[in-house]
mmCIF file of C-alpha atoms in Angstrom:
data_model
loop_
_atom_site.group_PDB
_atom_site.id
_atom_site.type_symbol
_atom_site.label_atom_id
_atom_site.label_comp_id
_atom_site.label_asym_id
_atom_site.label_seq_id
_atom_site.Cartn_x
_atom_site.Cartn_y
_atom_site.Cartn_z
ATOM 1 C CA MET I 102 30.888 -34.174 173.314
ATOM 2 C CA PRO I 103 30.914 -37.911 174.009
ATOM 3 C CA TRP I 104 33.209 -37.506 177.025
ATOM 4 C CA ALA I 105 30.777 -35.093 178.736
ATOM 5 C CA HIS I 106 28.503 -37.480 180.604
ATOM 6 C CA ALA I 107 27.077 -37.946 184.087
ATOM 7 C CA GLY I 108 29.693 -40.592 184.926
ATOM 8 C CA TYR I 109 32.658 -38.272 184.329
ATOM 9 C CA ALA I 110 34.742 -38.658 187.479
ATOM 10 C CA ASP I 111 37.662 -36.960 189.199
ATOM 11 C CA ALA I 112 39.958 -39.648 187.762
ATOM 12 C CA ASP I 113 38.859 -38.659 184.250
ATOM 13 C CA ALA I 114 39.683 -35.017 184.953
ATOM 14 C CA LEU I 115 43.071 -35.902 186.429
ATOM 15 C CA ALA I 116 43.890 -38.030 183.386
ATOM 16 C CA TRP I 117 42.952 -35.094 181.136
ATOM 17 C CA PHE I 118 45.180 -32.717 183.134
ATOM 18 C CA ALA I 119 48.101 -35.168 182.812
ATOM 19 C CA HIS I 120 47.490 -35.371 179.064
ATOM 20 C CA CYS I 121 47.455 -31.551 178.819
ATOM 21 C CA GLU I 122 50.774 -31.299 180.667
ATOM 22 C CA GLN I 123 52.337 -33.934 178.415
ATOM 23 C CA VAL I 124 51.242 -32.356 175.115
ATOM 24 C CA ARG I 125 52.318 -28.907 176.237
ATOM 25 C CA ALA I 126 55.714 -30.280 177.242
ATOM 26 C CA ASP I 127 56.271 -31.981 173.890
ATOM 27 C CA GLY I 128 54.780 -29.094 171.875
ATOM 28 C CA SER I 129 52.009 -31.137 170.276
ATOM 29 C CA GLY I 130 49.208 -29.191 171.955
ATOM 30 C CA HIS I 131 48.177 -26.292 174.153
ATOM 31 C CA GLU I 132 44.941 -26.911 176.065
ATOM 32 C CA PHE I 133 43.218 -24.341 178.295
ATOM 33 C CA GLY I 134 40.178 -24.008 180.476
ATOM 34 C CA ILE I 135 37.743 -21.150 179.905
ATOM 35 C CA PHE I 136 36.601 -19.564 183.160
ATOM 36 C CA ASP I 137 34.297 -16.698 184.050
ATOM 37 C CA ALA I 138 36.712 -14.067 185.362
ATOM 38 C CA ALA I 139 34.218 -12.725 187.914
ATOM 39 C CA SER I 140 33.152 -15.996 189.550
ATOM 40 C CA GLY I 141 35.874 -18.464 188.556
ATOM 41 C CA THR I 142 33.201 -20.794 187.126
ATOM 42 C CA LEU I 143 34.399 -23.291 184.524
ATOM 43 C CA VAL I 144 32.714 -22.233 181.306
ATOM 44 C CA GLY I 145 34.408 -24.565 178.830
ATOM 45 C CA GLY I 146 37.674 -25.532 177.254
ATOM 46 C CA CYS I 147 39.734 -24.696 174.213
ATOM 47 C CA GLY I 148 42.989 -25.681 172.693
ATOM 48 C CA LEU I 149 45.472 -25.896 169.915
ATOM 49 C CA ASN I 150 45.975 -29.551 169.052
ATOM 50 C CA GLN I 151 46.706 -32.007 166.240
ATOM 51 C CA PHE I 152 49.945 -30.177 165.462
ATOM 52 C CA ASN I 153 50.992 -30.618 161.843
ATOM 53 C CA THR I 154 54.777 -30.734 162.218
ATOM 54 C CA VAL I 155 55.446 -30.787 158.475
ATOM 55 C CA ASN I 156 53.526 -27.591 157.716
ATOM 56 C CA GLY I 157 53.572 -25.965 161.154
ATOM 57 C CA PHE I 158 49.933 -25.417 162.025
ATOM 58 C CA TYR I 159 47.501 -26.474 164.732
ATOM 59 C CA ASN I 160 43.821 -27.284 164.872
ATOM 60 C CA LEU I 161 41.905 -24.870 167.102
ATOM 61 C CA GLY I 162 39.030 -26.365 169.064
ATOM 62 C CA TYR I 163 36.578 -25.121 171.663
ATOM 63 C CA TRP I 164 33.567 -26.209 173.678
ATOM 64 C CA VAL I 165 31.330 -24.254 176.030
ATOM 65 C CA ARG I 166 28.967 -25.783 178.543
ATOM 66 C CA GLU I 167 25.339 -25.396 177.559
ATOM 67 C CA SER I 168 24.461 -23.054 180.431
ATOM 68 C CA TRP I 169 27.135 -20.584 179.247
ATOM 69 C CA GLN I 170 26.540 -20.687 175.496
ATOM 70 C CA ARG I 171 25.700 -17.532 173.537
ATOM 71 C CA ARG I 172 27.602 -15.263 175.951
ATOM 72 C CA GLY I 173 30.775 -14.778 173.893
ATOM 73 C CA ALA I 174 33.037 -17.291 175.660
ATOM 74 C CA ALA I 175 33.779 -19.366 172.552
ATOM 75 C CA SER I 176 34.509 -16.259 170.463
ATOM 76 C CA ALA I 177 36.815 -14.922 173.175
ATOM 77 C CA ALA I 178 38.598 -18.288 173.296
ATOM 78 C CA VAL I 179 39.137 -18.262 169.516
ATOM 79 C CA GLN I 180 40.518 -14.727 169.767
ATOM 80 C CA ALA I 181 42.878 -15.569 172.619
ATOM 81 C CA LEU I 182 44.110 -18.818 171.079
ATOM 82 C CA SER I 183 44.699 -17.316 167.662
ATOM 83 C CA ARG I 184 46.695 -14.459 169.203
ATOM 84 C CA PHE I 185 48.733 -17.012 171.171
ATOM 85 C CA ALA I 186 49.286 -19.075 168.010
ATOM 86 C CA PHE I 187 50.457 -16.119 165.949
ATOM 87 C CA ASP I 188 52.232 -13.942 168.538
ATOM 88 C CA GLU I 189 53.813 -16.558 170.802
ATOM 89 C CA LEU I 190 54.131 -19.679 168.632
ATOM 90 C CA ARG I 191 54.757 -17.708 165.409
ATOM 91 C CA LEU I 192 52.457 -19.927 163.357
ATOM 92 C CA GLY I 193 51.343 -19.022 159.860
ATOM 93 C CA ARG I 194 47.991 -20.779 160.047
ATOM 94 C CA VAL I 195 45.397 -22.174 162.424
ATOM 95 C CA GLU I 196 42.580 -24.440 161.258
ATOM 96 C CA ILE I 197 39.121 -24.860 162.739
ATOM 97 C CA VAL I 198 37.287 -28.009 161.608
ATOM 98 C CA VAL I 199 33.524 -28.017 162.210
ATOM 99 C CA ALA I 200 31.063 -30.824 161.517
ATOM 100 C CA GLU I 201 28.740 -29.897 158.663
ATOM 101 C CA ASP I 202 25.639 -29.931 160.866
ATOM 102 C CA ASN I 203 27.163 -27.963 163.774
ATOM 103 C CA ALA I 204 25.754 -24.543 162.884
ATOM 104 C CA PRO I 205 26.491 -22.918 166.280
ATOM 105 C CA SER I 206 30.196 -23.830 166.154
ATOM 106 C CA LEU I 207 30.436 -22.739 162.527
ATOM 107 C CA ALA I 208 28.877 -19.390 163.475
ATOM 108 C CA VAL I 209 31.419 -18.927 166.285
ATOM 109 C CA ALA I 210 34.335 -19.588 163.950
ATOM 110 C CA GLU I 211 33.057 -17.229 161.271
ATOM 111 C CA ARG I 212 32.110 -14.529 163.793
ATOM 112 C CA ALA I 213 35.659 -14.746 165.126
ATOM 113 C CA GLY I 214 37.013 -14.075 161.644
ATOM 114 C CA ALA I 215 37.819 -17.566 160.370
ATOM 115 C CA LEU I 216 37.542 -17.951 156.615
ATOM 116 C CA ARG I 217 35.543 -20.954 155.369
ATOM 117 C CA GLU I 218 37.742 -22.746 152.851
ATOM 118 C CA CYS I 219 35.941 -25.972 151.994
ATOM 119 C CA LEU I 220 33.553 -28.734 152.952
ATOM 120 C CA ALA I 221 35.773 -31.804 153.347
ATOM 121 C CA ARG I 222 34.121 -35.176 152.907
ATOM 122 C CA ASN I 223 34.509 -37.639 155.813
ATOM 123 C CA ARG I 224 36.879 -35.181 157.544
ATOM 124 C CA LEU I 225 35.778 -36.061 161.102
ATOM 125 C CA LYS I 226 34.859 -39.239 162.902
ATOM 126 C CA LEU I 227 32.024 -38.582 165.330
ATOM 127 C CA ASN I 228 30.510 -41.299 167.493
ATOM 128 C CA GLY I 229 32.157 -43.944 165.324
ATOM 129 C CA ARG I 230 30.875 -42.525 162.028
ATOM 130 C CA PHE I 231 32.576 -40.417 159.419
ATOM 131 C CA ALA I 232 31.147 -36.930 158.942
ATOM 132 C CA ASN I 233 31.672 -34.123 156.472
ATOM 133 C CA ALA I 234 33.195 -31.009 158.004
ATOM 134 C CA PHE I 235 33.938 -27.443 157.084
ATOM 135 C CA VAL I 236 37.598 -26.456 157.207
ATOM 136 C CA LEU I 237 38.136 -22.832 158.197
ATOM 137 C CA SER I 238 41.370 -20.943 158.710
ATOM 138 C CA LEU I 239 42.862 -17.990 160.475
ATOM 139 C CA VAL I 240 46.147 -16.515 159.278
ATOM 140 C CA PRO I 241 48.110 -13.563 160.661
ATOM 141 C CA GLY I 242 47.910 -10.281 158.799
ATOM 142 C CA ALA I 243 44.936 -11.263 156.628
ATOM 143 C CA PRO I 244 41.635 -9.367 156.559
ATOM 144 C CA ASN I 245 40.211 -12.134 158.733
ATOM 145 C CA THR I 246 42.858 -11.625 161.430
ATOM 146 C CA ILE I 247 41.335 -11.391 164.858
ATOM 147 C CA GLY I 248 41.888 -8.316 166.929
ATOM 148 C CA GLY I 249 40.394 -6.413 169.807
ATOM 149 C CA PRO I 250 40.206 -7.074 173.512
ATOM 150 C CA LEU I 251 38.849 -10.184 175.163
ATOM 151 C CA SER I 252 35.536 -9.983 176.935
ATOM 152 C CA PRO I 253 36.231 -8.704 180.478
ATOM 153 C CA ASN I 254 34.295 -11.695 181.824
ATOM 154 C CA THR I 255 36.374 -14.406 180.112
ATOM 155 C CA ALA I 256 39.723 -15.781 181.218
ATOM 156 C CA LEU I 257 41.782 -18.659 179.831
ATOM 157 C CA THR I 258 44.045 -20.638 182.140
#
C-alpha cells in the first residue's frame, strides 16, 4: 500500500479517521480496523467503499500488516463485512477487485467464498499505472455465501 510508509504520522491517521466518519455519515463507505481480540493489536483494515448508487453495491477491500498475514484476519474481515453488507445494509452484491499479480489477496477472496467473474483490463490504477484486475463477487443466498463464526482472535471496530 503506497500510504503505508515510515513517514506516516499521527496527522495522517487523524485525517483518515475524519474521512471514515464522513463516508459512514453519507453512506458512501464503511471502514473498519481489524484488531487482535486478545491483545488489542492493530492487525489491518477493511471496508466497504466505492458505493455504486445506481446498482446498490460496494467494493470490499482489506489489508493486513505483514507480521499478521496468514493467520486468518483477512478471511475473517471478508466474512464480517459481507455479513454486514447483506444482513444490515441489505445489499444484493459485493465486489472484490484484486490486481492480477496479487496472488495472496486473490487467495483470500476465493477462500472466503468470492466467485471469480472476470479479468478486467486496466481495472485498477496502482502507483500511477493501470493494471489488470480480477473482479470477484459475493451475493447473498448463493453457494458462495459466507457463513460460520469469525475467528475468536479477530475483532472489527
